[in-house]
PDB file of C-alpha atoms in Angstrom:
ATOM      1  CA  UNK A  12     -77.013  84.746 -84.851  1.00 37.00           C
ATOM      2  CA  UNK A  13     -80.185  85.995 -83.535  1.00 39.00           C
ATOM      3  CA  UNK A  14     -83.021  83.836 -81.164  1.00 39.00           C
ATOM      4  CA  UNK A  15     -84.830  83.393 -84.226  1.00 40.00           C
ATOM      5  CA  UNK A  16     -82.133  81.719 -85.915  1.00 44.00           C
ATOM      6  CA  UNK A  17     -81.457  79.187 -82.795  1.00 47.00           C
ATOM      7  CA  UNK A  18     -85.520  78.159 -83.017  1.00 54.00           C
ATOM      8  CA  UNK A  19     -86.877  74.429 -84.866  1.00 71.00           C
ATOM      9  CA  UNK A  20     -89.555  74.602 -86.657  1.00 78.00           C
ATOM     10  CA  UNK A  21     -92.203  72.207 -85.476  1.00 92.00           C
ATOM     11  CA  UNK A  22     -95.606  70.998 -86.936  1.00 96.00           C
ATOM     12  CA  UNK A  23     -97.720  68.753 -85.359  1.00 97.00           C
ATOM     13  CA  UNK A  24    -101.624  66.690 -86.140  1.00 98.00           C
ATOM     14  CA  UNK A  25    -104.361  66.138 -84.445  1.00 98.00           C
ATOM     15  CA  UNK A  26    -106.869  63.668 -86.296  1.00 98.00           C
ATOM     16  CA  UNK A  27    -110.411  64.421 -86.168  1.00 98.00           C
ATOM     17  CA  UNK A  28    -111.080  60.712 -84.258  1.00 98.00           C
ATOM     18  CA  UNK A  29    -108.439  62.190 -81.463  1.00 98.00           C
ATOM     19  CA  UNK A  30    -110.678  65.061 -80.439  1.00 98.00           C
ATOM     20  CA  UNK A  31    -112.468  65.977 -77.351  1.00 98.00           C
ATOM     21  CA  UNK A  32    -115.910  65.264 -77.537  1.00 98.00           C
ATOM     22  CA  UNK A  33    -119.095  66.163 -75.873  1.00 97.00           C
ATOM     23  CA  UNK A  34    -122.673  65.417 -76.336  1.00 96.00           C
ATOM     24  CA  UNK A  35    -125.751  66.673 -74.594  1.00 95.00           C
ATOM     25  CA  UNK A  36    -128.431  65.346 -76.157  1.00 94.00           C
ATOM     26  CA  UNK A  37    -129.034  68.527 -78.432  1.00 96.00           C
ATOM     27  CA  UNK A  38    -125.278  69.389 -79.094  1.00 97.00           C
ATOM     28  CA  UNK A  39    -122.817  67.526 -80.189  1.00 98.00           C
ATOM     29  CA  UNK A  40    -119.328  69.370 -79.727  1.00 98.00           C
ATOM     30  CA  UNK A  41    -115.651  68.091 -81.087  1.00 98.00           C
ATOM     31  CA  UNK A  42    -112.707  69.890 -79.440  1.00 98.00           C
ATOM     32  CA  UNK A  43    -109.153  70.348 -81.248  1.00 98.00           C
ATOM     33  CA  UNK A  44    -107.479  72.079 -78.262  1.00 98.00           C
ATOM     34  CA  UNK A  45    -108.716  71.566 -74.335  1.00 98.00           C
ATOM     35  CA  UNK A  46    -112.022  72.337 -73.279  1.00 97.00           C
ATOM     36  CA  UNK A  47    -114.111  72.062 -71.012  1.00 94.00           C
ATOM     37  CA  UNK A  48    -114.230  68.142 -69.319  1.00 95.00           C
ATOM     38  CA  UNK A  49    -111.707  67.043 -72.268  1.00 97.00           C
ATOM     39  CA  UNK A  50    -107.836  67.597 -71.525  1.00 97.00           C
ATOM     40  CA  UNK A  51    -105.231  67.560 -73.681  1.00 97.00           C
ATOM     41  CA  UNK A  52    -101.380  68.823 -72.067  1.00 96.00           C
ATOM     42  CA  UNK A  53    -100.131  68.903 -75.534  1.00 94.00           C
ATOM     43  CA  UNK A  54    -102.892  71.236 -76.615  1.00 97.00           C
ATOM     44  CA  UNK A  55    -103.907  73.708 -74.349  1.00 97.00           C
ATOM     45  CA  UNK A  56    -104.224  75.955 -77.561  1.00 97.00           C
ATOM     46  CA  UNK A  57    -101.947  77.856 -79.439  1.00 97.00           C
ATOM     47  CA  UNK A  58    -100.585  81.540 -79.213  1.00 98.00           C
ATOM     48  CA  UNK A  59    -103.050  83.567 -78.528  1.00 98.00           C
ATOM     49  CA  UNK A  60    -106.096  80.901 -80.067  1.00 98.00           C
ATOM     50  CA  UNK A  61    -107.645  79.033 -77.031  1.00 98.00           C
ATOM     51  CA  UNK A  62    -110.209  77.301 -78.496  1.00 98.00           C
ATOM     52  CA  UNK A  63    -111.090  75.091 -81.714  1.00 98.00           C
ATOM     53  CA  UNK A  64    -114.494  73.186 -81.908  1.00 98.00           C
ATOM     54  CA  UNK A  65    -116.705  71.785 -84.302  1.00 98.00           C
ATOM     55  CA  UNK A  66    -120.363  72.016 -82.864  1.00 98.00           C
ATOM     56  CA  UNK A  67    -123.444  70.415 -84.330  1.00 98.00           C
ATOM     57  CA  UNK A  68    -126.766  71.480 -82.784  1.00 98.00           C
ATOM     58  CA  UNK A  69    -129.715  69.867 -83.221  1.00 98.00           C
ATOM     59  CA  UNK A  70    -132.970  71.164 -84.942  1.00 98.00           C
ATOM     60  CA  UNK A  71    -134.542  74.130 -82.862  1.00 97.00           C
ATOM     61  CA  UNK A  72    -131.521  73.471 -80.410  1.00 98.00           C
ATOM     62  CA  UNK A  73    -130.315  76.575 -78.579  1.00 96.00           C
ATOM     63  CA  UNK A  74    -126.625  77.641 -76.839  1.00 94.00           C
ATOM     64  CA  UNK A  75    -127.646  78.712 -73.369  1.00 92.00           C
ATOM     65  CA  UNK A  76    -127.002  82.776 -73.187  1.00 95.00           C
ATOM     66  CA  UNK A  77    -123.219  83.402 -71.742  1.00 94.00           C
ATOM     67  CA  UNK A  78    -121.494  86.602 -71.086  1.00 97.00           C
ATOM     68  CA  UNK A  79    -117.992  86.702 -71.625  1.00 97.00           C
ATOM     69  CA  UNK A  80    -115.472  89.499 -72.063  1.00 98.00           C
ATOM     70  CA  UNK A  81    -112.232  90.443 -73.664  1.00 98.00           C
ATOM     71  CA  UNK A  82    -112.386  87.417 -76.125  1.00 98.00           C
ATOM     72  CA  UNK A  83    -112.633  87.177 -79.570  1.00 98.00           C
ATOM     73  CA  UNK A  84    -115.082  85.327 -80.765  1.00 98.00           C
ATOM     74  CA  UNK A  85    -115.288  83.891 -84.384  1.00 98.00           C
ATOM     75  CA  UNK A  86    -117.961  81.645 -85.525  1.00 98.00           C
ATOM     76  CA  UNK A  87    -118.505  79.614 -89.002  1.00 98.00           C
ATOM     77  CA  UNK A  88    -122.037  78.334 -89.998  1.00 98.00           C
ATOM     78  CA  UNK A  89    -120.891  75.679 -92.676  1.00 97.00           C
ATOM     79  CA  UNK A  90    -124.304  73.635 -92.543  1.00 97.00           C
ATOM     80  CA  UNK A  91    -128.045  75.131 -91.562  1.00 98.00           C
ATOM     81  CA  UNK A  92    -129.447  78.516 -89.982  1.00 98.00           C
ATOM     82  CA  UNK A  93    -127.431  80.266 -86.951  1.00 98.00           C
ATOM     83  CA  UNK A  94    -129.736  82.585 -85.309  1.00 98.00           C
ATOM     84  CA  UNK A  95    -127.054  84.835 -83.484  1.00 98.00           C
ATOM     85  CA  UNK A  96    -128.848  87.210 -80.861  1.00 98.00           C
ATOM     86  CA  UNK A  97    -126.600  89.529 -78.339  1.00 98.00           C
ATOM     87  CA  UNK A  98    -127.169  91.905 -75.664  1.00 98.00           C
ATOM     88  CA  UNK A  99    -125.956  94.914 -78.085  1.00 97.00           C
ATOM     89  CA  UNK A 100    -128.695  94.297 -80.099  1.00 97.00           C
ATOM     90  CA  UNK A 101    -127.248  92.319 -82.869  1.00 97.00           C
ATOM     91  CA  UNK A 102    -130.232  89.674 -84.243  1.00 97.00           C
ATOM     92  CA  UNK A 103    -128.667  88.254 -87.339  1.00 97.00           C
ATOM     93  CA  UNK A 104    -129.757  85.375 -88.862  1.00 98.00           C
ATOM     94  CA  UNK A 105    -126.807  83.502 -90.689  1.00 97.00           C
ATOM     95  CA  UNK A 106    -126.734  80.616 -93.006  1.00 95.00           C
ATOM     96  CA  UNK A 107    -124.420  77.937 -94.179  1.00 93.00           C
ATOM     97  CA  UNK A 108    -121.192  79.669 -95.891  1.00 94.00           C
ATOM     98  CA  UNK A 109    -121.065  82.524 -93.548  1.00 97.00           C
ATOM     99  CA  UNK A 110    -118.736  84.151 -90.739  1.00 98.00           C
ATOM    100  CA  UNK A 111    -118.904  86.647 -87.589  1.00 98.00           C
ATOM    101  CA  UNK A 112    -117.022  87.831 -85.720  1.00 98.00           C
ATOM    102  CA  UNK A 113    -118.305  89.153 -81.749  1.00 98.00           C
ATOM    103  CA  UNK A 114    -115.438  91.381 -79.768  1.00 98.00           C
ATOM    104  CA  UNK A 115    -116.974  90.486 -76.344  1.00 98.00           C
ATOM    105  CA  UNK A 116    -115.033  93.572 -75.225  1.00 98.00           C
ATOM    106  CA  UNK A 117    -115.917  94.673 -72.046  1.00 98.00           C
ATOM    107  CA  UNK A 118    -118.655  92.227 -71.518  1.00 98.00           C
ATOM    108  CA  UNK A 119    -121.622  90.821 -73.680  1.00 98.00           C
ATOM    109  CA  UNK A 120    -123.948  88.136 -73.653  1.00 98.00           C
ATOM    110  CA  UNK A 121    -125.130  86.490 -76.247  1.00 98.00           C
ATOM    111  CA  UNK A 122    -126.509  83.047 -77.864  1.00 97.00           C
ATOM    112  CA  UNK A 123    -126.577  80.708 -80.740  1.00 98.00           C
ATOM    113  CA  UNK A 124    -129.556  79.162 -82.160  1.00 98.00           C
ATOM    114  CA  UNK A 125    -130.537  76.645 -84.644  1.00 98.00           C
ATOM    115  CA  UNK A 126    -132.993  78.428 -86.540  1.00 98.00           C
ATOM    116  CA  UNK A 127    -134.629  75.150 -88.232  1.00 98.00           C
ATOM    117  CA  UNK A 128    -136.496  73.119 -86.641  1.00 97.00           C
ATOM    118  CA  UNK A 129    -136.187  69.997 -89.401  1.00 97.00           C
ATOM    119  CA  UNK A 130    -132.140  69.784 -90.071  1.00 98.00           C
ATOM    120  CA  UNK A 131    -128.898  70.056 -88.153  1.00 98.00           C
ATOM    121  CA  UNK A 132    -126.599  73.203 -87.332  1.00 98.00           C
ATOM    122  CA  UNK A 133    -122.659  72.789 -87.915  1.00 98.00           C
ATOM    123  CA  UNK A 134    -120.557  75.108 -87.117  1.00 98.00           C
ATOM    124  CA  UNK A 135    -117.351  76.114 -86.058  1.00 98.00           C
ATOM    125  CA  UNK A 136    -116.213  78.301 -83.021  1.00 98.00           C
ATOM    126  CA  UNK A 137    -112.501  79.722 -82.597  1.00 98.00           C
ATOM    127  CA  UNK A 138    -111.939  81.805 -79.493  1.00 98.00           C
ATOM    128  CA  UNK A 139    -108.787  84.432 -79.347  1.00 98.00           C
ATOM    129  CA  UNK A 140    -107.016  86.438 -76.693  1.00 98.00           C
ATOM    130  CA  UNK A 141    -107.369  90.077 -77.965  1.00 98.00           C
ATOM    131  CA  UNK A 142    -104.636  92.651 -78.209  1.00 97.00           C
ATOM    132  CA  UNK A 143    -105.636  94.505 -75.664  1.00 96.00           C
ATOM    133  CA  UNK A 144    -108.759  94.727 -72.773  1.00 96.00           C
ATOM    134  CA  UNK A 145    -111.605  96.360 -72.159  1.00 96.00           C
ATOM    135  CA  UNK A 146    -112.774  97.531 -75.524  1.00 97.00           C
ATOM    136  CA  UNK A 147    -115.613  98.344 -76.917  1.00 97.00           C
ATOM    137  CA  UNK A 148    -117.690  95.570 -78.103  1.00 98.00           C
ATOM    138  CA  UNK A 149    -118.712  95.054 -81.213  1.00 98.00           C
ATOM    139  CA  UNK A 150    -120.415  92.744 -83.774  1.00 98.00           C
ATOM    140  CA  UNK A 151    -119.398  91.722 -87.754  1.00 98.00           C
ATOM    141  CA  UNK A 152    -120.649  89.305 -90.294  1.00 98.00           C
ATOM    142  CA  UNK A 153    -119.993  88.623 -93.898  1.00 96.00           C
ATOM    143  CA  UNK A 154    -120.677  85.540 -96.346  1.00 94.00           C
ATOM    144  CA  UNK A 155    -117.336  83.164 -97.455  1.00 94.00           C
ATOM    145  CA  UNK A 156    -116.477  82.390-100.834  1.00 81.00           C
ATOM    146  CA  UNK A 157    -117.871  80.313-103.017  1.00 84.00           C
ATOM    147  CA  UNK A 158    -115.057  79.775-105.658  1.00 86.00           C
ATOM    148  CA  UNK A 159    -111.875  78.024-105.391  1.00 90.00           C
ATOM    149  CA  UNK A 160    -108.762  79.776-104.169  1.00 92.00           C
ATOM    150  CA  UNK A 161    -107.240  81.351-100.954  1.00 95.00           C
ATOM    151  CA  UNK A 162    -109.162  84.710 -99.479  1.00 95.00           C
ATOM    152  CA  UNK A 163    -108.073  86.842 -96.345  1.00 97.00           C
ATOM    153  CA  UNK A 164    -111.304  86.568 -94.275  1.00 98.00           C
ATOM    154  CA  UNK A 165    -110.308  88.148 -91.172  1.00 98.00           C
ATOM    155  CA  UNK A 166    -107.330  90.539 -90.545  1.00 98.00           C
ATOM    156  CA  UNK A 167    -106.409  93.257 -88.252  1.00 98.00           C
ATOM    157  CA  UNK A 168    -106.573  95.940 -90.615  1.00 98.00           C
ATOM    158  CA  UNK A 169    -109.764  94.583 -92.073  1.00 97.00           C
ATOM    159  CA  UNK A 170    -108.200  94.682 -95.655  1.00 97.00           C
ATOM    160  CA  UNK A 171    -109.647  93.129 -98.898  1.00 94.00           C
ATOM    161  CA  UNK A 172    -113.099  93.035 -96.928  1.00 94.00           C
ATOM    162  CA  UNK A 173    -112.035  91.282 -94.054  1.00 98.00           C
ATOM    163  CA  UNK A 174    -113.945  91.210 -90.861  1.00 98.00           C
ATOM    164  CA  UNK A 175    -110.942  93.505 -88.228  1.00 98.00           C
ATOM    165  CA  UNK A 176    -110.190  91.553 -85.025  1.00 98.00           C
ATOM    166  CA  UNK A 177    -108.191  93.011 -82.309  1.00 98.00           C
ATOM    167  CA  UNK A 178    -105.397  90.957 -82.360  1.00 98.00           C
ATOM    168  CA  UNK A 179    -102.302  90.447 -84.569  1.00 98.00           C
ATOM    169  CA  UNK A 180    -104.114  87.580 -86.470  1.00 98.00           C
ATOM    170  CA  UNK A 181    -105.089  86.322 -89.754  1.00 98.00           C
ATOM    171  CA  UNK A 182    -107.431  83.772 -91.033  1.00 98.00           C
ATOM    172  CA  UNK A 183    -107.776  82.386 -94.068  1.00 98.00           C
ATOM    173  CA  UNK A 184    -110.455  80.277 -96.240  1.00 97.00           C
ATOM    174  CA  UNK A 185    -109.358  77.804 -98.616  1.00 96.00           C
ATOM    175  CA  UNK A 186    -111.136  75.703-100.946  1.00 95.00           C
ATOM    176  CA  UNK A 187    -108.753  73.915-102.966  1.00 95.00           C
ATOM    177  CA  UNK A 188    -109.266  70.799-105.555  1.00 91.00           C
ATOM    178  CA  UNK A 189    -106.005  69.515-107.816  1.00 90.00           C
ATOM    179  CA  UNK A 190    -104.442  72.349-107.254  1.00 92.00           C
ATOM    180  CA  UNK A 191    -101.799  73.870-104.670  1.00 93.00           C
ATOM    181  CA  UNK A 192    -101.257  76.893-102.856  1.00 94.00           C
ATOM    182  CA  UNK A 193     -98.453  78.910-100.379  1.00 95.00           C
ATOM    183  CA  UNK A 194     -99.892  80.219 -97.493  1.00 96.00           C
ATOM    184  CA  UNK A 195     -98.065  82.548 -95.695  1.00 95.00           C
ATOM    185  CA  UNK A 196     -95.555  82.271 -92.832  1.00 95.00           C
ATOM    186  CA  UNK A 197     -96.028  83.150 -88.832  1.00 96.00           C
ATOM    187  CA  UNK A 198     -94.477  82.386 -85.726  1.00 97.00           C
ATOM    188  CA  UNK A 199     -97.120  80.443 -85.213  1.00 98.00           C
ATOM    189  CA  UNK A 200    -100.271  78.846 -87.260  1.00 98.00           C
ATOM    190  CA  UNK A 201    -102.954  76.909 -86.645  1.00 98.00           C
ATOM    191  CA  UNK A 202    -105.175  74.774 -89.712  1.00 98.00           C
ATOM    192  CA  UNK A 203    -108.573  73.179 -89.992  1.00 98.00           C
ATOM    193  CA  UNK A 204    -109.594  70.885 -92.360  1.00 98.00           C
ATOM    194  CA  UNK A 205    -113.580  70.468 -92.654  1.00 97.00           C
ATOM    195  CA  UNK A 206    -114.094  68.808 -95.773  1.00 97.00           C
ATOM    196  CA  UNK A 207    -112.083  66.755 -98.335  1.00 97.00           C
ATOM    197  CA  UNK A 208    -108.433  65.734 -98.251  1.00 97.00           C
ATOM    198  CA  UNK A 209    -105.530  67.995 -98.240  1.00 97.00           C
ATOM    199  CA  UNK A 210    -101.834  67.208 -98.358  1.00 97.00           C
ATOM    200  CA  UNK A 211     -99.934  70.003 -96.157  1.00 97.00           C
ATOM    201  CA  UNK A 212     -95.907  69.841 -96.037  1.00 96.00           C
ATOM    202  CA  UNK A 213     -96.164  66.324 -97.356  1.00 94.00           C
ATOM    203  CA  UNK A 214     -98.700  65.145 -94.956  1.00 97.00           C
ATOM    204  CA  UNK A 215    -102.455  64.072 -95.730  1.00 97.00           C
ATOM    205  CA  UNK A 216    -104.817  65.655 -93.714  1.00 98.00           C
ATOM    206  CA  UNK A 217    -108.638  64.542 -93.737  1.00 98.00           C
ATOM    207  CA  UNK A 218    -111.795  66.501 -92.732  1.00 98.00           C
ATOM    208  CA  UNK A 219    -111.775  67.023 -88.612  1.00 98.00           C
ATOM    209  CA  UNK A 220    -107.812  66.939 -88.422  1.00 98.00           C
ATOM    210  CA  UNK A 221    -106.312  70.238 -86.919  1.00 98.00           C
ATOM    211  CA  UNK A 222    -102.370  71.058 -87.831  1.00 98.00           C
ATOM    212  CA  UNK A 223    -100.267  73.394 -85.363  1.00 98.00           C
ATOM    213  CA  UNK A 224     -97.237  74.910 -86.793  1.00 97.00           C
ATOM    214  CA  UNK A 225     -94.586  77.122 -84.678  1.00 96.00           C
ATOM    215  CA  UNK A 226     -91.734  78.995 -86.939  1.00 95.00           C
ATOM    216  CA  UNK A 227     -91.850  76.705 -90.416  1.00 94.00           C
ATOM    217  CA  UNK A 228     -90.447  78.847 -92.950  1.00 94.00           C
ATOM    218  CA  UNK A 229     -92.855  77.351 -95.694  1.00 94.00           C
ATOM    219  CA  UNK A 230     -96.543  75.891 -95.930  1.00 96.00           C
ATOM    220  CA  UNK A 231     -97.517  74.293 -98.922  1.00 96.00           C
ATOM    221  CA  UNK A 232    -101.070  72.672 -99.719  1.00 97.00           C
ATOM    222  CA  UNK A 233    -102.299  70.716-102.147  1.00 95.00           C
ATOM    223  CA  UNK A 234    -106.059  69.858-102.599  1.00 95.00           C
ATOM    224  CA  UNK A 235    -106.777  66.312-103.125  1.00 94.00           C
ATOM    225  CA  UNK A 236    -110.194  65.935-103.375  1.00 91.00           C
ATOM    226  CA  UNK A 237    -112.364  69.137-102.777  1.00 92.00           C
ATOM    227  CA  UNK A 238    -110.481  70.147 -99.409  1.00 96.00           C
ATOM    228  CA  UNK A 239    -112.116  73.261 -97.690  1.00 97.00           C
ATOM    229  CA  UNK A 240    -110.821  74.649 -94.100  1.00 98.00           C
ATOM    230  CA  UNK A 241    -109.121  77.517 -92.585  1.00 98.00           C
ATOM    231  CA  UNK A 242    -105.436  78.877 -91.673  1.00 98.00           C
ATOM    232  CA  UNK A 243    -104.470  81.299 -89.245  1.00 98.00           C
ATOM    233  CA  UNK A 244    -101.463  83.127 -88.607  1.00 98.00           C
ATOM    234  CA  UNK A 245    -100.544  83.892 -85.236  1.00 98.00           C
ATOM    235  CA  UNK A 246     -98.226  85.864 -83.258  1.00 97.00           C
TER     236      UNK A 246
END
């Protein structure tokens, strides 16, 4: 019997009203795993994924430029205008429905803007540990789908018109309504749910609740009403 065999699979919630949360008068940001001020022991991330938040930004609101560096740094605009601006010259301006992905590498700054000056900003930020340091950095972007089903939106390989992330990670869109799906397997896996209701394993999930899972053999979801989020698989 090898180590594998001797492991328990585990899966484990956290409900969107259990979140960190921060707000500073022109942000308002929800955090799944610990993050800044909010602490969580029991979710200090997962694998290689550090951080999970849900961000609203108020009209004409602005991130304050950062520079970071060997982190992976995936963003989702589900709701408004993300003006993304970086110091390798990226100026992209990004609407609801949409994905990049910014390989801080060895070092770039950059912000995120809300581009309207009438209506709110959501999006979503997931931060990952990459494969390896000090690589070149680099900038991607693409739109999501808008029909229901399962797609490979980020990948190492960057297959089936993925965005390629250095790292041995996968994410996944769903958008699932009365129907179900089997996503695939990792060592570890980490799910968002942003909209709708969405049985997972045999438990209901509803928008702002995160799922963890470490070495379950079998995920199996089931859209209730409309449910749209995101799956990765993780070493």
């Amino acid at each position: 019997m090898n180590s594998f065999d001797l492991r328990t699979s585990m899966i484990r919630i956290k409900r969107a009203s259990d979140r960190g949360y921060a707000h500073f008068g022109w942000l308002e940001s929800r955090h799944a795993f610990s993050f800044g001020s909010y602490f969580d022991p029991e979710w200090m991330g997962i694998s290689e994924l550090r951080v999970a938040n849900e961000d609203l930004l108020h009209p004409g609101a602005a991130i304050d430029p950062s520079k970071h560096q060997d982190m992976e740094i995936i963003s989702v605009i589900l709701d408004g205008k993300n003006l993304h601006t970086d110091s390798l010259g990226s100026r992209k301006l990004l609407q609801g429905r949409s994905l990049q992905l910014l390989s801080t590498g060895t070092g770039t700054e950059f912000t995120e803007q809300n581009a309207s000056l009438e209506n709110n900003l959501r999006m979503l930020q997931f931060w990952i540990i990459p494969g390896k340091t000090g690589s070149q950095p680099r900038y991607q972007s693409r739109q999501l789908l808008s029909r229901e089903g399962v797609q490979l939106i980020v990948s190492p390989d960057g297959r089936d018109d993925s965005l390629q992330i250095d790292q041995d990670v996968e994410m996944y869109q769903f958008r699932l309504q009365h129907t179900s799906y089997g996503l695939p397997t990792a060592a570890h896996g980490f799910l968002f749910l942003f909209r709708g209701e969405l049985e997972v394993n045999g438990s209901l999930l509803q928008a702002g609740d995160a799922m963890l899972f470490e070495d379950e053999p079998l995920i199996s979801l089931r859209g209730i009403s409309r449910a749209e989020g995101f799956y990765f698989t993780l070493p």
